[in-house]
Short mmCIF file of C-alpha atoms in Angstrom, two decimals:
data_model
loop_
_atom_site.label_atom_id
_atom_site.label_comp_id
_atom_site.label_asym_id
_atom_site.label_seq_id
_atom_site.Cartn_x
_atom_site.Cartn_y
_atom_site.Cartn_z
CA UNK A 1171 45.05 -16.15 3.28
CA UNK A 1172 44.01 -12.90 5.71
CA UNK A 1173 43.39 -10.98 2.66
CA UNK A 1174 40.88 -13.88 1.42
CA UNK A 1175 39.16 -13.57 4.10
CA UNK A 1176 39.29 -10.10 4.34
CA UNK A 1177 38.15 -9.58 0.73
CA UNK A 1178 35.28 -12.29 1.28
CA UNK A 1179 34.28 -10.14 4.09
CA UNK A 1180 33.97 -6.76 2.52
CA UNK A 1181 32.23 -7.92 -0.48
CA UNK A 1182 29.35 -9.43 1.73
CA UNK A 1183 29.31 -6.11 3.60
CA UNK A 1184 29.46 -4.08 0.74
CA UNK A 1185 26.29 -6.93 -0.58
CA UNK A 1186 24.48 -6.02 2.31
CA UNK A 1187 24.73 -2.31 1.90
CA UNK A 1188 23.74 -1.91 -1.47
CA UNK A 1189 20.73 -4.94 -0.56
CA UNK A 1190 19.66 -2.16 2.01
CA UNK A 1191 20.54 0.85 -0.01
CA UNK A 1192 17.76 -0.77 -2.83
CA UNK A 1193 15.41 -2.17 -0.57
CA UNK A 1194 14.79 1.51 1.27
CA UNK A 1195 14.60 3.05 -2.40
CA UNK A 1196 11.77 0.08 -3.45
CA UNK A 1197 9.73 1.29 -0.35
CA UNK A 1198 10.14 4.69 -1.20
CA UNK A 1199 9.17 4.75 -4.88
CA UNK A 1200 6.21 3.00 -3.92
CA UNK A 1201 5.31 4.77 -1.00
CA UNK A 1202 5.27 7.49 -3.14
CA UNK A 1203 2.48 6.24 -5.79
CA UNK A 1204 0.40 4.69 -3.19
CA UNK A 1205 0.35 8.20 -1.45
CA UNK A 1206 -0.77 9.67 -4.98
CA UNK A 1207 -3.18 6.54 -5.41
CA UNK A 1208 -4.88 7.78 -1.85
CA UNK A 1209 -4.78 11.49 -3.12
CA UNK A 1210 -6.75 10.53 -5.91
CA UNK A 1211 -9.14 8.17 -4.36
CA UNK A 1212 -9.80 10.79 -1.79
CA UNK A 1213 -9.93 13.86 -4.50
CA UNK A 1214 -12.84 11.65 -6.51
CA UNK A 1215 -10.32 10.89 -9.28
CA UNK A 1216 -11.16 7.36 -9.55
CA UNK A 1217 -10.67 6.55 -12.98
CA UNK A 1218 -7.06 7.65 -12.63
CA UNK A 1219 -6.56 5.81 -9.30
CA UNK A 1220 -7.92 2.44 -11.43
CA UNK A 1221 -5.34 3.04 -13.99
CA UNK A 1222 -3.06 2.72 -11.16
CA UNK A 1223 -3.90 -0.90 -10.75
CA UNK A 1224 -1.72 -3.50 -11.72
CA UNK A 1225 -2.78 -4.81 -15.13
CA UNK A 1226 -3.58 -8.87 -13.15
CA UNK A 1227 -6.11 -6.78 -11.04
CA UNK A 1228 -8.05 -5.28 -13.72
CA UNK A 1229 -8.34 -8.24 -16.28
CA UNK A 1230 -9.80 -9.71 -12.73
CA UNK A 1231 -12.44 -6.84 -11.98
CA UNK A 1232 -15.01 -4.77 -13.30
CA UNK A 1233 -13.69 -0.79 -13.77
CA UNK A 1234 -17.48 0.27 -13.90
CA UNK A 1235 -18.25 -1.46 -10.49
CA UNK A 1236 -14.60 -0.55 -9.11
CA UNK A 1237 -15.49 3.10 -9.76
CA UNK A 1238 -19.31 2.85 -8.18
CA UNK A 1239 -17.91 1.05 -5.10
CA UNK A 1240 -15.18 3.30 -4.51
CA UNK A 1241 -17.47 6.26 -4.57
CA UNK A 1242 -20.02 4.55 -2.87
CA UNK A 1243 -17.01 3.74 0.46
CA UNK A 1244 -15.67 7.70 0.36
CA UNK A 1245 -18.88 8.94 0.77
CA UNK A 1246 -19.41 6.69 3.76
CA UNK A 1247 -15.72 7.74 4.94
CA UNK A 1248 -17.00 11.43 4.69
CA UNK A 1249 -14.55 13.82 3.89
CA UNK A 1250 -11.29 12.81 4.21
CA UNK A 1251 -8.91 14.65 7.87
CA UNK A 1252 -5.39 13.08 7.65
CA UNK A 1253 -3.33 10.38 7.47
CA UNK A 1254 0.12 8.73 8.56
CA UNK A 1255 1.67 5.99 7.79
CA UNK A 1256 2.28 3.59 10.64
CA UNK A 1257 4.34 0.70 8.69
CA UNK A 1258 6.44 0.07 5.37
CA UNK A 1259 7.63 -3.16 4.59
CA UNK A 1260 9.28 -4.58 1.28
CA UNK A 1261 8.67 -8.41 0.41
CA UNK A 1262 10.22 -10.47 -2.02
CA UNK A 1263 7.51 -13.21 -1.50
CA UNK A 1264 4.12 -12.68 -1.21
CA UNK A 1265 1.49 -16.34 -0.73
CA UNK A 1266 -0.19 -16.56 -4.02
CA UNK A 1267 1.71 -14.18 -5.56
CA UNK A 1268 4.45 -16.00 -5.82
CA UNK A 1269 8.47 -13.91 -5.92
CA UNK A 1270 8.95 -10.69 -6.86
CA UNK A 1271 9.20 -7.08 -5.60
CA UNK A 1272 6.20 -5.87 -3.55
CA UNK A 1273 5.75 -3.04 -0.62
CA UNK A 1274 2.90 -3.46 1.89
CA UNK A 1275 2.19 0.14 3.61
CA UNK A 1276 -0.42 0.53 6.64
CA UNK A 1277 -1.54 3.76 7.15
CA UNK A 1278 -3.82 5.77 9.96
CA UNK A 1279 -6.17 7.30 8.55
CA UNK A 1280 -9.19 9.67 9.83
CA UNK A 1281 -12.43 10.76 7.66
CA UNK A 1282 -15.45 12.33 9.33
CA UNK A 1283 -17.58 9.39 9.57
CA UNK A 1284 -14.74 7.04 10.85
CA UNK A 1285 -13.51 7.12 14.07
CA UNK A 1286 -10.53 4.86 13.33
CA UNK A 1287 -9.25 3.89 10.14
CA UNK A 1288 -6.49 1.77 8.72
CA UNK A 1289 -5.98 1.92 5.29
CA UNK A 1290 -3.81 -1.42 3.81
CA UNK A 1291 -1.79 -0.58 0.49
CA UNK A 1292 -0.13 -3.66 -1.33
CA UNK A 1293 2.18 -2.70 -4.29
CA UNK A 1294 4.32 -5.16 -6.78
CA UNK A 1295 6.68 -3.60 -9.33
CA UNK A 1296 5.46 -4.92 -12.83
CA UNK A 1297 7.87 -6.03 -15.96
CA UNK A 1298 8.52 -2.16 -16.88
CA UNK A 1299 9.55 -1.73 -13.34
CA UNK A 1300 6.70 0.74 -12.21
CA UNK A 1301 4.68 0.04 -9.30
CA UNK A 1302 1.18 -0.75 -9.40
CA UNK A 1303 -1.24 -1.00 -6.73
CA UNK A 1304 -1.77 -4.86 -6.37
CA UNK A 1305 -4.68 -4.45 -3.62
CA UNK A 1306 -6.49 -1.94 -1.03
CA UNK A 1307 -7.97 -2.92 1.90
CA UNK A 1308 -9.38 -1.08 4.86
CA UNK A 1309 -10.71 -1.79 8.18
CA UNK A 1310 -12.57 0.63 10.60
CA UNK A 1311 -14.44 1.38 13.83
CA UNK A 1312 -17.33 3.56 13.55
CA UNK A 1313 -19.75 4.52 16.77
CA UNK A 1314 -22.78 4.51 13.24
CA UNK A 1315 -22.12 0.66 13.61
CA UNK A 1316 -22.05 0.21 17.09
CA UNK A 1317 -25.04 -2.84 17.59
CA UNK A 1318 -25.39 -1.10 21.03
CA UNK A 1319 -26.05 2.68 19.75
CA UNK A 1320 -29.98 3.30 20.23
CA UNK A 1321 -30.74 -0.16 21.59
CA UNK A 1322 -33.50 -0.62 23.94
CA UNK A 1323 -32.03 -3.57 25.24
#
């Protein structure tokens, strides 16, 4: 009966090692295209960055627009100073996404115009298994924005 127990035990350890041993690998493969989706997006190589997109994204948007927006946001950035990623975190469950395997990534990020930056990277692995950029957010502070700059009041 101990070695039941025992063998019950290791096989949910061993489980929960290999659960761990994937999920770091998951954040890491897509860490690694959402670092190349930034390097294009910041190197003006839009059109590849929009082939990164998952294939629900673009039969939802425009690639014309995507492209004009995009360009139209960097330039406002200015040109791009670093970046560092400040969280990773794999999800088997995003709302309105419903299951599957996605990786949210935050990162720090500093352009010339933008004082502080944080750049939002949502991936989802797609029926071939490749990750695709899901959705890109951003949200800054900028002193070009302050209501208070060069009022009177």
């Amino acid at each position: 009966m101990k070695n039941i127990y025992f063998l019950i035990v290791l096989l949910l350890f061993t489980t929960n090692i290999n659960a761990q041993i994937f999920k770091e690998k998951y954040i890491n493969d897509a860490t690694k295209i959402a670092n190349e989706w930034l390097d294009n997006v910041i190197n003006k190589d839009f059109g590849i960055a929009y082939s990164n997109y998952s294939k629900e994204v673009k039969a939802n948007s425009d690639s014309t627009y995507w492209l004009q927006a995009i360009d139209q946001l960097m330039n406002e950035f200015g040109p791009f100073k670093k970046r560092e990623i400040i969280n990773k975190e794999f999800k088997s469950n995003i709302e309105n996404l419903g299951d599957g395997f996605y990786v949210l990534i935050e990162y720090k990020s500093n352009y010339e115009n933008i004082n502080f930056c944080n750049e939002y990277i949502l991936l989802g692995q797609n029926d071939k298994l490749k990750w695709k950029i899901l959705r890109y957010d951003f949200s800054y502070e900028s002193e070009q924005l302050d209501p208070d700059e060069g009022s009177s009041n």
